[in-house]
């Protein structure tokens, strides 16, 4: 996550250490000798001098506290000047970015219009589409995580995305199944995103994965075809004799996802049982 740039006001104010030092100088009568300032207070001292709240007295090797009103007026004038300049630059920004904007509009996108139904299969195309949707519909996102908790190694990226949505003024709503309650990383993740105004809900019934942007565009997994990589991998592992749970663990998929592929394979091979399906598939491989 990138740091929020300092505003003219925050950049002009003394930090906590500088405030504490200024108050300490006032308690000493508004004057402090250089020898009385500890090395650890050096940065705060320089900050107060920079802001004009302490004035060095070179002959006495001391610093005198001055009325903050004078610094306030000077800083306020500088902020107003900077604000006027920033407003002018903001008005010029569309023109300065015009060449890039026109080039973007003129370039054929690897996507179609938002109306209708589209099918994407390549992972890079899916990620590209999701990034475009996140920029086009930034206000509200609802995501569903079926089959249990999200892998712990993916949670930092999810938290970073939630922060970016929050910074844009949007919100994220997440759905989990009941088993997520027992996963400590997911519980901690839910607590952290709650601080950003995001909500996490547990549903008592199973559901499939989906993603909704601004209640306008829904992204859902299409039924896997017999030619999809996952389908082929499941078929190969099933022919090797692995169970449904073992296949889910091996491929990092939910058991219901694997069960859906197996159901389509049973229909394809006209197999009544899982044992019969595995036997027929092993025979086909031989």
XYZ file of C-alpha atoms in Angstrom:
286
model
C 0.000 0.000 0.000
C 1.389 3.419 -0.927
C 1.552 6.257 1.606
C -0.981 9.053 1.270
C 0.807 12.195 0.045
C 0.988 15.016 2.574
C -1.420 17.893 2.092
C -0.166 21.498 2.283
C -1.788 21.759 5.737
C -0.299 18.567 7.205
C 3.114 19.464 5.780
C 2.939 22.872 7.486
C 1.968 21.637 10.952
C 4.445 20.573 13.649
C 4.497 16.859 14.359
C 3.918 15.370 17.811
C 7.570 15.653 18.852
C 7.792 19.287 17.747
C 4.566 20.153 19.585
C 5.849 18.532 22.757
C 9.119 20.456 22.564
C 7.347 23.781 21.947
C 5.122 23.226 24.987
C 8.176 22.306 27.064
C 9.874 25.557 26.031
C 6.789 27.509 27.064
C 6.853 25.822 30.472
C 10.426 27.098 30.854
C 9.290 30.661 30.262
C 9.430 30.675 26.462
C 13.198 30.447 26.178
C 15.613 27.520 26.092
C 19.393 27.392 25.816
C 20.950 25.289 23.058
C 22.882 23.247 25.630
C 19.596 22.272 27.299
C 18.196 20.642 24.157
C 18.977 16.925 24.026
C 20.290 15.240 20.902
C 17.066 13.274 20.584
C 15.158 16.583 20.331
C 17.293 17.796 17.416
C 14.785 16.974 14.642
C 11.914 18.572 16.596
C 14.005 21.670 17.249
C 14.880 22.057 13.566
C 11.212 21.606 12.652
C 10.116 24.375 15.024
C 12.767 26.723 13.660
C 11.702 25.861 10.101
C 8.077 26.685 10.950
C 9.083 29.917 12.675
C 7.748 28.863 16.086
C 11.212 29.065 17.636
C 13.622 31.859 16.753
C 17.346 31.298 17.359
C 19.163 33.879 19.431
C 22.725 33.442 18.166
C 24.404 35.760 20.663
C 22.897 33.922 23.620
C 23.041 30.452 22.036
C 19.344 30.091 22.848
C 15.925 29.798 21.215
C 12.872 31.932 21.910
C 9.274 30.807 21.419
C 7.178 33.238 19.389
C 3.433 33.746 19.124
C 1.974 30.977 16.904
C -0.468 33.482 15.394
C 2.265 34.962 13.227
C 3.255 31.506 11.979
C -0.421 30.649 11.472
C -0.960 33.690 9.254
C 2.189 33.002 7.255
C 1.373 29.299 6.834
C -2.248 30.091 5.950
C -1.118 32.492 3.239
C 1.229 29.870 1.809
C -1.509 27.208 1.826
C -3.916 29.526 0.027
C -1.247 30.263 -2.564
C -0.524 26.576 -3.069
C -4.230 25.756 -3.210
C -4.796 28.314 -5.954
C -1.897 26.842 -7.923
C -3.234 23.297 -7.433
C -6.687 24.352 -8.624
C -5.189 25.787 -11.797
C -3.221 22.580 -12.359
C -6.354 20.498 -11.745
C -8.156 22.461 -14.458
C -5.250 21.833 -16.843
C -5.038 18.110 -16.090
C -7.662 16.883 -18.625
C -5.850 18.731 -21.406
C -2.435 17.471 -20.287
C -3.729 13.897 -20.203
C -5.713 14.353 -23.399
C -3.239 12.560 -25.673
C -3.215 9.475 -23.459
C -6.996 9.529 -23.085
C -7.567 9.751 -26.834
C -5.075 6.943 -27.434
C -6.846 4.770 -24.866
C -10.257 5.400 -26.436
C -8.923 4.691 -29.928
C -7.210 1.418 -28.999
C -9.289 -1.767 -29.451
C -9.791 -3.281 -25.998
C -9.548 -6.952 -25.245
C -13.131 -6.913 -24.080
C -16.570 -6.229 -25.474
C -19.343 -4.012 -24.202
C -20.787 -4.524 -20.740
C -24.121 -5.782 -22.033
C -24.797 -9.473 -22.567
C -22.805 -12.517 -21.480
C -19.121 -13.104 -22.182
C -16.940 -16.139 -21.570
C -13.254 -15.841 -20.724
C -10.980 -18.837 -20.261
C -7.347 -17.662 -20.161
C -6.199 -16.571 -16.691
C -4.467 -13.469 -18.005
C -7.672 -12.407 -19.807
C -9.691 -12.948 -16.633
C -7.287 -10.896 -14.528
C -7.255 -8.150 -17.177
C -11.048 -8.050 -17.255
C -11.331 -7.912 -13.466
C -8.866 -5.015 -13.315
C -10.874 -3.070 -15.901
C -14.113 -3.757 -14.051
C -12.578 -2.648 -10.745
C -11.658 0.700 -12.342
C -14.963 1.120 -14.160
C -17.158 0.213 -11.174
C -15.240 1.439 -8.094
C -18.032 2.068 -5.600
C -19.201 -1.338 -4.416
C -17.969 -4.897 -4.774
C -19.495 -8.111 -3.467
C -17.408 -11.260 -3.565
C -18.264 -14.846 -2.637
C -15.722 -17.399 -1.405
C -17.337 -20.848 -1.513
C -15.959 -24.082 -0.143
C -14.211 -22.672 2.908
C -11.693 -19.947 3.764
C -9.544 -18.202 1.218
C -5.915 -19.422 1.163
C -3.946 -17.529 3.813
C -1.233 -16.483 1.352
C -3.850 -14.581 -0.698
C -5.262 -12.581 2.224
C -2.622 -9.800 2.209
C -3.416 -9.062 -1.441
C -7.151 -9.099 -0.655
C -6.597 -6.681 2.216
C -4.584 -4.376 -0.038
C -7.388 -4.396 -2.611
C -9.939 -3.613 0.105
C -7.820 -0.650 1.225
C -7.653 0.699 -2.325
C -11.430 0.405 -2.674
C -11.847 2.173 0.677
C -9.535 4.996 -0.425
C -11.757 5.527 -3.481
C -14.790 5.827 -1.200
C -16.113 2.356 -2.038
C -16.872 -0.718 0.018
C -16.408 -4.487 -0.240
C -18.903 -7.112 0.913
C -17.700 -10.707 1.283
C -19.587 -13.958 1.666
C -18.123 -17.105 3.221
C -19.409 -20.527 4.111
C -19.638 -21.684 7.718
C -16.206 -23.354 7.850
C -14.540 -19.925 7.516
C -15.522 -19.176 11.134
C -12.922 -21.718 12.298
C -10.046 -20.316 10.217
C -7.959 -17.839 12.307
C -6.406 -16.008 9.286
C -9.872 -15.427 7.820
C -11.208 -14.189 11.176
C -8.303 -11.725 11.471
C -8.833 -10.633 7.863
C -12.539 -9.992 8.527
C -11.638 -7.876 11.573
C -9.152 -5.780 9.577
C -11.472 -5.089 6.651
C -14.249 -4.225 9.124
C -12.123 -1.231 10.165
C -12.367 -0.070 6.541
C -16.170 -0.276 6.571
C -16.242 -3.584 4.687
C -18.617 -6.345 5.754
C -18.165 -10.107 5.991
C -21.143 -12.460 6.145
C -21.428 -16.197 6.761
C -24.106 -18.094 4.836
C -25.515 -21.349 6.176
C -26.101 -22.792 2.712
C -23.501 -23.677 0.046
C -23.102 -21.364 -2.910
C -20.881 -20.914 -5.953
C -18.205 -18.326 -6.570
C -19.246 -14.964 -7.967
C -18.195 -11.319 -8.013
C -20.557 -8.354 -8.390
C -19.459 -4.808 -9.227
C -21.741 -1.930 -8.203
C -24.727 -4.316 -8.481
C -24.404 -3.898 -12.231
C -21.937 -6.483 -13.524
C -21.679 -10.033 -12.216
C -18.701 -12.312 -12.818
C -19.472 -15.990 -12.262
C -17.659 -19.212 -13.209
C -19.116 -20.909 -16.244
C -19.631 -24.658 -16.172
C -16.280 -26.256 -16.919
C -15.950 -27.864 -20.319
C -14.341 -31.242 -20.928
C -11.403 -29.397 -22.487
C -10.669 -27.113 -19.513
C -7.329 -27.685 -17.733
C -8.985 -28.399 -14.367
C -11.325 -30.902 -15.958
C -8.435 -32.718 -17.607
C -6.377 -32.718 -14.401
C -9.271 -34.096 -12.360
C -9.919 -36.785 -14.963
C -6.253 -37.813 -14.930
C -6.055 -37.981 -11.126
C -9.351 -39.814 -10.932
C -8.065 -42.395 -13.397
C -5.060 -42.833 -11.083
C -7.396 -43.856 -8.284
C -7.380 -40.670 -6.141
C -10.468 -39.850 -4.116
C -12.512 -36.684 -4.522
C -10.994 -35.159 -1.360
C -7.451 -36.098 -2.397
C -7.970 -34.504 -5.819
C -9.281 -31.305 -4.223
C -6.232 -31.149 -1.950
C -3.798 -31.884 -4.769
C -5.213 -29.170 -7.065
C -6.092 -26.624 -4.379
C -9.768 -26.678 -5.354
C -12.924 -26.880 -3.266
C -14.483 -30.320 -2.929
C -17.720 -29.062 -4.481
C -15.772 -27.838 -7.507
C -14.203 -31.271 -7.906
C -17.600 -32.897 -7.344
C -19.064 -30.818 -10.176
C -16.334 -31.954 -12.569
C -16.796 -35.567 -11.497
C -20.547 -35.317 -12.061
C -19.955 -34.170 -15.633
C -17.415 -36.956 -16.148
C -19.885 -39.540 -14.870
C -22.427 -38.231 -17.340
C -19.830 -38.290 -20.129
C -18.814 -41.897 -19.362
C -22.316 -43.002 -18.357
C -20.922 -44.241 -15.036
C -23.264 -44.853 -12.116
C -20.604 -44.873 -9.393
C -17.264 -43.204 -8.775
C -15.555 -46.614 -8.775
C -17.064 -47.440 -12.156
C -16.006 -44.064 -13.530
C -12.412 -44.517 -12.388
C -12.313 -48.051 -13.793
C -13.629 -46.945 -17.186
C -11.209 -44.034 -17.363
C -8.245 -46.238 -16.455
C -9.298 -48.644 -19.166
C -9.505 -45.807 -21.677
C -6.007 -44.623 -20.755
C -4.612 -48.133 -21.234
